[in-house]
Amino acid sequence: MTMAEERFDRATAPSTRLRSARRIRHVLGAACGAVIALLLVEVLVSVAMRYLFGSALFGADEAALWLFQLLVALGCPLAVEGALAMRFDFVTERLPPAGRRLAALVADAFVLAAAATLLGGGALAARAIGGLSPALGLPEWLRPALMAAGGATTLLLLVLERSAAGRLPRLLASALMVAGMAGLAFGLGPSAGLAPSLAAGLLALLGLLAGAPLPHLLLASAAFADGFGGALPPPALVATTLSGVAKFLLLAVPFFLLVGSLLSDSGAAGALVRFAAALVGHRRGGLAQTTLLTSVLFSGASGSSIANAAFGARTFAPQLAARGYAPAEAAAIVAATSTLDNVIPPSIAFLLLAAATDLPIGRLLALGFVAGGVMAAMLAVAIALRAREGDRQPRADAGERRAAFLGALPAFGLGAIVVAGIRFGIVTVTEAAALAAGYTLLLALGGRIGWRALGEAFTEAGTGAAAIGLLIGASAPFAFLLAVDDAAGAAGALASSFGDGAWQVLLAANLVLLVAGLVLDIGVAILLLGPILVPVVAAAGIDPVHFGVLLVVNLMTHGLMPPIGILIYVVAAVTKLPPAALFRAVLPYLGALLVALLILSVGALLVAA
């Protein structure tokens, strides 16, 4: 080989590795979309067989859980970069260049530790597990083997992407950091006197501040906690992660995400906007009030605050800015109104809470309407007080309102399918979500959606569900450590320190949630704190379902608070505005939501009395 050819090979190697990494990500995303499609077909066929032919699809539930666990394994490498990583970069963005480089080393160390744990633990668990699944007869060792494959693919992608960016020496430094952290944990851990859950929490805080991907830092922290007596060696950690996602209820999450992805393409979202504008567009702050009412209506279709935030940021933020609102104020209105989606049914947050605490999903969804109404009313007051006088549009006449209503009827059908189907026991939550996804798919096909856009919708829903599923699974080992260390007893003691009356316990629980929500993603907080706080509050005489709704409302306010503030980051990414400006602009609307939380808390106390 000549020197020129050698130089050419060195120059093209990084781009080749980067293309390979992108190709792997594309294949994984397409696989996630295909898994969602298979899940949808399977659940819909199962429902049709039961109601039309009075028979059951043999092994349907088991097959669905296997597919969901495959989705979680696919999500492991996808959740390293981009929005799916759920990184907290509020601190790292303010560091000097040297500090950012050090934070990147630490973040990669957590990813390496998590991937190595899944790879090694999954392989060991696969060798140790025997037997066949009850219905399908598949070998049980395949489940941990899937997680091992997810860990291996994560390592491969990380090496390809870091080497393409010229950061392979830094990745080696991160690997040495992992070895050092493991040595400290297993060498000094037994004599440190730290409870395993506390050690895991401190390590998770380090990873969070360094900007590590949220699911991976949870897995890595739980793995390191084994050195402090956590009783979760890698094979047990992988098994616990798999058990955390082995819940049929969680299959509703990808279907609701698919509904949100298809709404805009079907034209149903635009119909909701026109209907909302016909009702409230003539009021003070008409466009902002339309944004709010659209969030209320959109909530009954998507169940995802993130989906609504992205939709609102694309649809309303430019319009609000054009009417004279400051760009940050316009974006803040969109972010604040998006909090309603995880409160007004269908709600992914309520699905997670029901899965974690066994609270009745029907009652949670019913009370979610009440809580969402109170939140919307408080936001309407805040919008009216801050609105520009010129933000009005001509009052729609009766004919225009009727036409807008008729145009929005197809979208309202989603709410009827989901809420009525669940509330009256016609279908399960997962089946209702699948029916809603099938219904929205028909709307999208009727709107002549292109095959490319349809594939993108499935891929978007699949990758989002994979990341959420991985987060749910990663929180399971953390929840195990909290249970072993009697975190419920500590929470009870904290509540008792305020007094043993219902209002003192509720105040303590709200304060715990307000503090925890500052550093925990809402999904993680629900999965970790729900099982701890619900029994404590119920023992004080408060209806646990009422408190479950309060828990979700409380945590949703943190979508607008630093440092996590996921809704702020989503809107900022779409509008290209600095998150810090949005955090300042959203303060009045955050205050309105806290007033709503106070009203709902008083209501829960009155019911308890």
C-alpha positions as CSV (number, residue, x, y, z in Angstrom):
1,M,0.0,0.0,0.0
2,T,1.4,3.4,-0.9
3,M,1.6,6.3,1.6
4,A,-1.2,8.1,-0.2
5,E,-3.5,5.1,0.1
6,E,-2.6,4.8,3.7
7,R,-3.5,8.5,4.4
8,F,-6.8,8.0,2.5
9,D,-7.6,4.9,4.6
10,R,-7.0,6.8,7.8
11,A,-9.1,9.7,6.6
12,T,-12.1,7.6,5.6
13,A,-12.0,5.2,8.6
14,P,-13.9,7.6,10.9
15,S,-16.6,8.3,8.4
16,T,-16.9,4.5,7.7
17,R,-17.3,3.8,11.4
18,L,-19.9,6.6,11.7
19,R,-21.9,5.3,8.8
20,S,-21.8,1.8,10.3
21,A,-23.1,3.2,13.6
22,R,-25.9,5.0,11.9
23,R,-26.8,1.9,9.9
24,I,-27.0,-0.1,13.1
25,R,-29.2,2.6,14.7
26,H,-31.4,2.6,11.6
27,V,-31.8,-1.1,11.7
28,L,-32.6,-1.1,15.4
29,G,-35.2,1.7,15.0
30,A,-36.8,-0.3,12.1
31,A,-36.8,-3.4,14.3
32,C,-38.6,-1.4,17.1
33,G,-41.2,-0.3,14.6
34,A,-41.7,-3.9,13.4
35,V,-42.1,-5.1,17.0
36,I,-44.8,-2.5,17.6
37,A,-46.6,-3.6,14.4
38,L,-46.5,-7.2,15.5
39,L,-47.8,-6.3,19.0
40,L,-50.6,-4.3,17.5
41,V,-51.7,-7.1,15.1
42,E,-51.5,-9.7,17.8
43,V,-53.5,-7.8,20.4
44,L,-56.2,-6.8,17.8
45,V,-56.5,-10.3,16.5
46,S,-56.8,-11.6,20.1
47,V,-59.6,-9.0,20.8
48,A,-61.4,-9.9,17.6
49,M,-61.3,-13.6,18.3
50,R,-62.7,-13.1,21.8
51,Y,-65.6,-10.9,20.9
52,L,-66.4,-12.2,17.4
53,F,-65.8,-15.9,17.8
54,G,-65.8,-16.4,21.5
55,S,-62.4,-18.0,21.5
56,A,-58.9,-17.0,22.5
57,L,-55.6,-16.7,20.7
58,F,-53.4,-19.4,22.3
59,G,-50.3,-17.9,24.0
60,A,-51.2,-14.3,23.0
61,D,-50.3,-12.8,26.4
62,E,-47.0,-14.6,26.7
63,A,-46.0,-13.8,23.1
64,A,-46.8,-10.1,23.8
65,L,-44.6,-10.0,26.8
66,W,-41.8,-11.7,24.9
67,L,-42.1,-9.1,22.2
68,F,-42.1,-6.3,24.8
69,Q,-38.9,-7.7,26.4
70,L,-37.4,-7.8,22.9
71,L,-38.3,-4.1,22.5
72,V,-36.5,-3.3,25.8
73,A,-33.4,-5.1,24.6
74,L,-33.5,-3.1,21.4
75,G,-33.8,0.1,23.4
76,C,-30.6,-0.4,25.3
77,P,-28.3,0.8,22.5
78,L,-30.8,3.4,21.2
79,A,-31.0,5.1,24.6
80,V,-27.4,6.2,24.7
81,E,-27.7,9.2,22.5
82,G,-30.3,11.7,21.5
83,A,-33.7,12.4,23.1
84,L,-34.1,8.8,24.1
85,A,-31.1,9.0,26.4
86,M,-33.0,11.4,28.7
87,R,-29.8,13.0,29.8
88,F,-29.7,15.8,32.4
89,D,-27.4,18.3,30.8
90,F,-28.3,21.4,32.8
91,V,-25.1,21.2,34.8
92,T,-22.7,20.0,32.1
93,E,-23.7,22.8,29.7
94,R,-22.5,25.3,32.3
95,L,-19.1,23.7,32.8
96,P,-15.9,25.0,31.2
97,P,-14.5,22.8,28.3
98,A,-12.3,20.8,30.6
99,G,-15.2,20.1,32.9
100,R,-17.4,19.0,30.0
101,R,-14.7,16.6,28.9
102,L,-14.5,15.1,32.4
103,A,-18.3,14.8,32.6
104,A,-18.3,13.0,29.3
105,L,-15.8,10.5,30.6
106,V,-17.9,9.9,33.6
107,A,-21.1,9.6,31.5
108,D,-19.5,7.1,29.2
109,A,-18.2,5.1,32.2
110,F,-21.8,4.7,33.4
111,V,-22.9,3.5,29.9
112,L,-20.0,1.0,29.8
113,A,-20.8,-0.3,33.3
114,A,-24.5,-0.8,32.4
115,A,-23.7,-2.5,29.1
116,A,-21.1,-4.7,30.6
117,T,-23.5,-5.7,33.4
118,L,-26.2,-6.6,30.9
119,L,-23.8,-8.5,28.7
120,G,-22.1,-10.5,31.5
121,G,-25.1,-10.8,33.7
122,G,-27.4,-11.8,30.9
123,A,-24.9,-14.4,29.6
124,L,-24.5,-15.9,33.1
125,A,-28.3,-15.9,33.7
126,A,-28.9,-17.6,30.3
127,R,-26.5,-20.4,31.2
128,A,-28.2,-20.9,34.6
129,I,-31.8,-20.8,33.5
130,G,-33.5,-23.9,32.2
131,G,-37.0,-24.9,31.2
132,L,-39.5,-23.7,28.6
133,S,-42.1,-21.0,28.7
134,P,-45.6,-22.3,29.7
135,A,-47.6,-21.5,26.5
136,L,-45.2,-21.1,23.6
137,G,-42.6,-23.6,24.7
138,L,-39.7,-21.2,24.0
139,P,-36.5,-21.7,26.0
140,E,-36.4,-19.4,29.0
141,W,-32.7,-18.7,28.6
142,L,-33.7,-16.5,25.6
143,R,-35.0,-13.7,27.9
144,P,-31.6,-12.9,29.6
145,A,-29.9,-13.6,26.3
146,L,-31.8,-10.8,24.7
147,M,-30.5,-8.4,27.4
148,A,-27.0,-9.7,26.9
149,A,-27.3,-9.0,23.2
150,G,-28.6,-5.5,24.0
151,G,-25.5,-4.9,26.2
152,A,-23.2,-6.2,23.5
153,T,-24.8,-3.9,20.8
154,T,-24.5,-0.9,23.2
155,L,-20.8,-1.6,23.6
156,L,-20.4,-1.9,19.8
157,L,-22.2,1.3,19.1
158,L,-20.3,3.2,21.7
159,V,-17.0,2.1,20.3
160,L,-17.9,2.9,16.7
161,E,-19.3,6.4,17.6
162,R,-16.5,7.4,19.9
163,S,-13.8,6.2,17.6
164,A,-15.4,8.0,14.7
165,A,-15.3,11.2,16.7
166,G,-11.7,10.6,17.6
167,R,-12.5,9.9,21.3
168,L,-11.4,6.3,21.5
169,P,-8.6,7.2,24.0
170,R,-11.2,8.9,26.2
171,L,-13.4,5.8,26.0
172,L,-10.5,3.8,27.2
173,A,-10.1,6.2,30.1
174,S,-13.8,5.7,30.9
175,A,-13.2,2.0,30.9
176,L,-10.4,2.5,33.4
177,M,-12.8,4.7,35.4
178,V,-15.3,1.8,35.5
179,A,-12.6,-0.5,36.8
180,G,-11.6,2.0,39.5
181,M,-15.2,2.5,40.6
182,A,-15.8,-1.2,40.8
183,G,-12.6,-1.7,42.8
184,L,-13.6,1.0,45.3
185,A,-17.2,-0.3,45.6
186,F,-16.2,-3.9,46.2
187,G,-13.0,-3.2,48.1
188,L,-14.2,-0.4,50.4
189,G,-17.9,-0.9,50.2
190,P,-18.3,-3.5,52.9
191,S,-16.5,-1.3,55.4
192,A,-18.1,2.0,54.3
193,G,-21.2,1.5,56.4
194,L,-23.5,2.8,53.6
195,A,-26.8,1.2,52.9
196,P,-26.9,-0.3,49.4
197,S,-29.8,1.9,48.3
198,L,-28.0,5.1,49.6
199,A,-24.8,4.1,47.8
200,A,-26.8,3.5,44.6
201,G,-28.5,6.8,45.0
202,L,-25.3,8.7,45.5
203,L,-23.8,7.0,42.4
204,A,-26.9,7.8,40.4
205,L,-26.7,11.4,41.4
206,L,-23.1,11.5,40.2
207,G,-24.2,10.0,36.8
208,L,-27.1,12.4,36.6
209,L,-24.9,15.4,37.1
210,A,-22.4,14.1,34.6
211,G,-25.2,13.8,32.0
212,A,-25.2,10.0,31.7
213,P,-28.3,8.4,30.0
214,L,-30.9,7.9,32.7
215,P,-31.6,4.2,32.2
216,H,-28.0,3.3,32.0
217,L,-27.0,5.3,35.1
218,L,-29.7,3.5,37.1
219,L,-28.5,0.1,36.0
220,A,-24.8,0.9,36.6
221,S,-25.6,2.4,40.1
222,A,-27.5,-0.7,41.1
223,A,-24.6,-2.9,39.8
224,F,-22.0,-1.0,41.8
225,A,-24.3,-1.2,44.9
226,D,-23.6,-4.9,45.0
227,G,-20.3,-4.1,46.5
228,F,-22.1,-2.4,49.5
229,G,-24.1,-5.6,50.1
230,G,-26.9,-4.9,47.7
231,A,-27.5,-8.7,47.0
232,L,-27.9,-8.0,43.3
233,P,-25.1,-9.7,41.4
234,P,-25.3,-9.2,37.6
235,P,-27.4,-12.2,36.8
236,A,-29.9,-11.3,39.5
237,L,-29.9,-7.7,38.3
238,V,-30.7,-8.8,34.8
239,A,-33.5,-11.0,36.1
240,T,-34.9,-8.2,38.2
241,T,-34.8,-5.9,35.2
242,L,-36.8,-8.4,33.1
243,S,-39.4,-8.9,35.8
244,G,-39.9,-5.2,35.9
245,V,-41.2,-5.1,32.4
246,A,-43.1,-8.5,32.5
247,K,-46.4,-6.8,33.0
248,F,-49.2,-6.9,30.4
249,L,-50.4,-3.5,31.5
250,L,-47.2,-1.9,30.2
251,L,-48.0,-3.0,26.6
252,A,-50.4,-0.1,26.5
253,V,-47.5,2.4,26.5
254,P,-46.3,1.7,22.9
255,F,-49.8,1.8,21.6
256,F,-50.6,5.2,23.1
257,L,-47.3,6.5,21.7
258,L,-48.3,5.2,18.3
259,V,-51.6,7.1,18.7
260,G,-49.7,10.3,19.4
261,S,-47.4,9.7,16.4
262,L,-50.3,9.1,14.0
263,L,-52.6,11.9,15.1
264,S,-51.0,14.7,13.2
265,D,-50.7,12.6,10.0
266,S,-54.3,11.7,10.2
267,G,-55.5,15.3,10.3
268,A,-57.3,14.6,13.6
269,A,-54.9,16.9,15.6
270,G,-55.6,19.8,13.2
271,A,-59.4,19.2,13.6
272,L,-59.0,19.5,17.4
273,V,-57.1,22.8,17.0
274,R,-59.9,24.2,14.8
275,F,-62.6,23.1,17.3
276,A,-60.7,24.6,20.2
277,A,-60.2,27.9,18.4
278,A,-64.0,28.0,17.5
279,L,-64.8,27.7,21.3
280,V,-62.3,30.0,23.0
281,G,-60.3,31.9,20.2
282,H,-62.4,35.1,20.8
283,R,-61.4,35.3,24.5
284,R,-58.6,37.3,26.0
285,G,-55.4,35.5,25.1
286,G,-57.4,33.6,22.5
287,L,-54.6,31.8,20.8
288,A,-53.0,30.9,24.1
289,Q,-56.4,29.7,25.4
290,T,-56.8,27.7,22.2
291,T,-53.4,26.1,23.0
292,L,-54.7,25.1,26.4
293,L,-58.0,23.7,25.2
294,T,-56.2,21.8,22.4
295,S,-54.0,20.3,25.1
296,V,-57.2,19.2,27.0
297,L,-58.6,17.6,23.9
298,F,-55.3,16.2,22.7
299,S,-54.9,14.6,26.1
300,G,-57.8,12.3,25.5
301,A,-56.1,11.0,22.4
302,S,-52.3,10.7,23.1
303,G,-51.7,10.1,26.8
304,S,-48.2,11.5,26.4
305,S,-47.1,15.0,27.6
306,I,-44.0,14.7,25.5
307,A,-46.0,14.0,22.4
308,N,-48.2,17.0,23.1
309,A,-45.3,19.2,23.9
310,A,-43.6,18.4,20.5
311,F,-46.9,18.9,18.7
312,G,-47.7,22.2,20.5
313,A,-44.2,23.5,19.9
314,R,-44.5,22.9,16.2
315,T,-48.1,24.1,15.9
316,F,-48.6,26.9,18.4
317,A,-45.3,28.5,19.4
318,P,-44.7,30.2,16.1
319,Q,-48.3,31.4,16.0
320,L,-48.1,32.9,19.5
321,A,-44.8,34.6,18.6
322,A,-46.4,36.0,15.5
323,R,-49.1,37.6,17.6
324,G,-46.6,39.5,19.7
325,Y,-45.7,37.0,22.5
326,A,-42.1,36.8,23.4
327,P,-40.7,33.6,22.0
328,A,-39.8,32.2,25.4
329,E,-43.3,33.1,26.7
330,A,-44.9,31.4,23.8
331,A,-42.8,28.3,24.3
332,A,-43.6,28.4,28.1
333,I,-47.3,28.4,27.4
334,V,-46.9,25.3,25.2
335,A,-44.8,23.5,27.9
336,A,-47.2,24.3,30.7
337,T,-50.3,23.2,28.9
338,S,-48.6,19.9,28.0
339,T,-48.6,18.8,31.6
340,L,-52.3,17.9,31.2
341,D,-51.6,14.9,29.0
342,N,-50.3,12.7,31.7
343,V,-53.3,13.6,34.0
344,I,-56.3,13.6,31.6
345,P,-57.0,10.0,30.4
346,P,-55.6,8.1,28.7
347,S,-52.4,8.7,30.8
348,I,-49.2,6.8,30.5
349,A,-48.3,8.0,34.0
350,F,-51.4,6.4,35.5
351,L,-50.5,3.2,33.6
352,L,-47.1,3.2,35.3
353,L,-48.6,3.9,38.7
354,A,-51.1,1.2,38.4
355,A,-48.4,-1.3,37.3
356,A,-46.2,-0.3,40.3
357,T,-48.9,-0.1,43.0
358,D,-51.8,-2.3,41.8
359,L,-54.2,0.7,42.2
360,P,-57.4,0.3,40.1
361,I,-56.7,1.9,36.7
362,G,-60.4,2.6,36.1
363,R,-60.7,4.9,39.2
364,L,-57.4,6.5,38.5
365,L,-58.5,7.5,35.0
366,A,-61.9,8.7,36.2
367,L,-60.3,11.0,38.9
368,G,-57.8,12.1,36.3
369,F,-60.6,13.9,34.5
370,V,-61.3,15.9,37.7
371,A,-57.7,16.7,38.4
372,G,-57.1,17.7,34.8
373,G,-60.1,20.0,34.9
374,V,-58.7,21.8,38.0
375,M,-55.3,22.2,36.4
376,A,-56.8,23.5,33.2
377,A,-58.9,26.0,35.1
378,M,-55.9,27.4,36.9
379,L,-53.8,27.6,33.8
380,A,-56.7,29.4,32.0
381,V,-56.7,32.0,34.8
382,A,-52.9,32.5,34.5
383,I,-53.1,32.8,30.7
384,A,-55.9,35.4,31.0
385,L,-53.9,37.5,33.5
386,R,-50.8,37.5,31.3
387,A,-52.3,37.6,27.8
388,R,-51.8,40.4,25.4
389,E,-55.0,42.3,24.7
390,G,-54.6,42.0,20.9
391,D,-54.5,38.2,21.0
392,R,-58.1,37.6,20.0
393,Q,-59.8,36.3,16.9
394,P,-63.4,36.9,15.7
395,R,-66.0,35.0,17.6
396,A,-67.1,31.9,15.8
397,D,-70.8,31.7,15.0
398,A,-73.0,28.7,15.8
399,G,-72.5,27.2,12.3
400,E,-68.7,27.5,12.5
401,R,-68.7,25.9,15.9
402,R,-70.9,23.1,14.7
403,A,-68.7,22.5,11.6
404,A,-65.6,22.5,13.8
405,F,-67.2,20.0,16.2
406,L,-68.2,17.7,13.4
407,G,-64.7,17.8,12.0
408,A,-63.3,16.9,15.4
409,L,-65.7,14.0,16.0
410,P,-63.3,11.3,14.7
411,A,-60.7,12.4,17.3
412,F,-63.3,12.3,20.1
413,G,-63.9,8.7,19.1
414,L,-60.5,7.9,20.7
415,G,-61.6,9.0,24.1
416,A,-64.8,6.9,23.8
417,I,-62.8,3.8,22.9
418,V,-60.2,4.2,25.7
419,V,-62.1,5.6,28.7
420,A,-65.5,4.0,28.1
421,G,-63.9,0.7,27.2
422,I,-61.8,0.6,30.4
423,R,-64.3,2.2,32.7
424,F,-67.2,-0.2,31.8
425,G,-64.9,-3.3,31.8
426,I,-65.4,-4.0,28.1
427,V,-61.7,-4.3,27.4
428,T,-58.5,-4.2,29.3
429,V,-56.2,-1.1,29.3
430,T,-53.8,-2.7,26.8
431,E,-56.7,-3.8,24.5
432,A,-58.2,-0.4,24.7
433,A,-54.8,1.2,23.8
434,A,-54.5,-1.3,20.9
435,L,-58.0,-0.5,19.6
436,A,-57.2,3.3,19.9
437,A,-54.0,2.7,17.9
438,G,-55.9,0.7,15.3
439,Y,-58.6,3.4,15.1
440,T,-56.0,6.1,14.6
441,L,-54.2,4.0,12.0
442,L,-57.5,3.9,10.0
443,L,-57.8,7.7,10.4
444,A,-54.3,8.1,9.1
445,L,-54.9,5.8,6.2
446,G,-58.1,7.6,5.4
447,G,-56.1,10.8,5.4
448,R,-53.9,9.2,2.8
449,I,-50.8,9.0,4.8
450,G,-47.7,8.0,2.8
451,W,-46.0,4.7,3.5
452,R,-42.8,6.5,4.4
453,A,-44.6,8.6,7.0
454,L,-46.4,5.6,8.3
455,G,-43.2,3.7,8.8
456,E,-41.7,6.7,10.6
457,A,-44.7,6.8,12.9
458,F,-44.2,3.2,13.9
459,T,-40.5,3.7,14.3
460,E,-40.9,6.8,16.4
461,A,-43.4,5.0,18.6
462,G,-41.3,1.9,18.8
463,T,-38.1,3.6,19.8
464,G,-39.9,5.8,22.3
465,A,-41.5,2.7,23.9
466,A,-38.2,0.9,23.9
467,A,-36.6,3.7,25.9
468,I,-39.5,3.9,28.3
469,G,-39.5,0.1,28.7
470,L,-35.7,0.2,29.4
471,L,-36.3,2.9,32.0
472,I,-39.0,0.9,33.7
473,G,-36.8,-2.2,33.7
474,A,-33.8,-0.2,35.0
475,S,-35.8,1.2,37.9
476,A,-36.8,-2.3,39.1
477,P,-33.3,-3.1,40.7
478,F,-33.4,0.3,42.3
479,A,-36.8,-0.4,43.8
480,F,-35.5,-3.8,45.0
481,L,-32.7,-2.1,46.9
482,L,-35.1,0.4,48.4
483,A,-37.3,-2.4,49.6
484,V,-34.4,-4.3,51.1
485,D,-33.3,-1.2,53.0
486,D,-36.8,-0.5,54.2
487,A,-37.2,2.8,52.4
488,A,-41.0,2.5,53.1
489,G,-40.2,2.6,56.8
490,A,-38.0,5.6,56.4
491,A,-40.8,7.4,54.4
492,G,-43.3,6.5,57.1
493,A,-41.0,7.8,59.7
494,L,-40.6,11.1,57.8
495,A,-44.4,11.3,57.5
496,S,-44.8,10.6,61.2
497,S,-42.3,13.3,62.0
498,F,-44.9,15.8,60.7
499,G,-47.6,14.3,62.8
500,D,-50.0,11.3,62.5
501,G,-53.0,13.3,61.1
502,A,-54.1,12.9,57.5
503,W,-53.1,16.5,56.6
504,Q,-49.6,16.1,58.1
505,V,-48.9,12.9,56.3
506,L,-50.2,14.3,53.0
507,L,-48.1,17.4,53.5
508,A,-45.0,15.2,54.1
509,A,-45.7,13.1,51.1
510,N,-46.1,16.1,48.8
511,L,-42.9,17.6,50.1
512,V,-41.1,14.3,49.4
513,L,-42.4,14.2,45.9
514,L,-41.6,17.9,45.3
515,V,-38.0,17.3,46.3
516,A,-37.6,13.9,44.6
517,G,-39.1,15.3,41.4
518,L,-36.2,17.8,41.1
519,V,-33.8,15.0,40.4
520,L,-35.9,12.1,39.2
521,D,-37.6,11.6,35.9
522,I,-41.4,11.3,36.4
523,G,-41.4,7.7,35.2
524,V,-38.6,6.8,37.6
525,A,-40.2,8.7,40.5
526,I,-43.6,6.9,40.0
527,L,-42.0,3.5,39.9
528,L,-39.7,4.1,42.9
529,L,-41.9,6.3,45.2
530,G,-45.4,5.1,44.3
531,P,-45.0,1.7,46.1
532,I,-43.4,3.4,49.1
533,L,-45.8,6.4,49.6
534,V,-49.2,4.9,48.7
535,P,-49.3,2.5,51.7
536,V,-48.0,5.2,54.1
537,V,-50.7,7.7,53.0
538,A,-53.4,5.0,52.9
539,A,-52.6,4.1,56.6
540,A,-53.3,7.8,57.5
541,G,-56.9,7.4,56.2
542,I,-56.5,9.0,52.8
543,D,-58.0,7.3,49.7
544,P,-54.9,5.7,48.0
545,V,-56.5,6.3,44.5
546,H,-56.9,10.0,45.4
547,F,-53.3,10.2,46.5
548,G,-52.2,8.4,43.3
549,V,-53.7,11.2,41.3
550,L,-52.1,13.8,43.5
551,L,-48.8,11.9,43.1
552,V,-49.0,12.2,39.3
553,V,-50.1,15.9,39.4
554,N,-47.3,16.7,41.8
555,L,-44.7,15.0,39.6
556,M,-46.0,16.5,36.4
557,T,-45.2,20.0,37.7
558,H,-41.5,18.9,37.6
559,G,-41.8,18.7,33.8
560,L,-41.4,22.5,34.1
561,M,-38.8,22.7,36.8
562,P,-35.0,22.5,36.6
563,P,-32.9,20.4,36.6
564,I,-34.9,17.6,34.9
565,G,-37.7,19.7,33.3
566,I,-38.3,17.3,30.4
567,L,-41.2,19.3,28.9
568,I,-39.0,22.4,28.8
569,Y,-36.2,20.5,27.1
570,V,-38.6,19.0,24.5
571,V,-40.1,22.4,23.6
572,A,-36.7,24.1,23.7
573,A,-35.4,21.5,21.2
574,V,-38.2,22.1,18.8
575,T,-38.2,25.9,19.1
576,K,-34.4,26.2,19.2
577,L,-34.6,28.4,22.3
578,P,-32.3,28.2,25.4
579,P,-33.9,26.1,28.1
580,A,-32.9,28.7,30.8
581,A,-35.1,31.3,29.1
582,L,-38.0,28.9,29.2
583,F,-37.5,28.0,32.8
584,R,-37.8,31.7,33.7
585,A,-40.8,32.3,31.5
586,V,-42.8,29.3,32.8
587,L,-42.8,30.4,36.4
588,P,-46.3,32.0,36.4
589,Y,-47.8,28.9,34.9
590,L,-45.9,26.7,37.3
591,G,-47.4,28.7,40.1
592,A,-50.9,28.1,38.7
593,L,-50.2,24.3,38.7
594,L,-49.0,24.4,42.3
595,V,-52.2,26.2,43.2
596,A,-54.1,23.4,41.5
597,L,-52.1,20.8,43.5
598,L,-53.1,22.6,46.7
599,I,-56.8,22.6,45.7
600,L,-56.7,18.9,44.9
601,S,-54.9,18.1,48.2
602,V,-57.5,19.9,50.1
603,G,-60.2,17.9,48.2
604,A,-58.5,14.6,49.1
605,L,-58.4,15.7,52.8
606,L,-62.1,16.6,52.7
607,V,-63.0,13.2,51.2
608,A,-60.8,11.5,53.9
609,A,-62.6,13.4,56.7
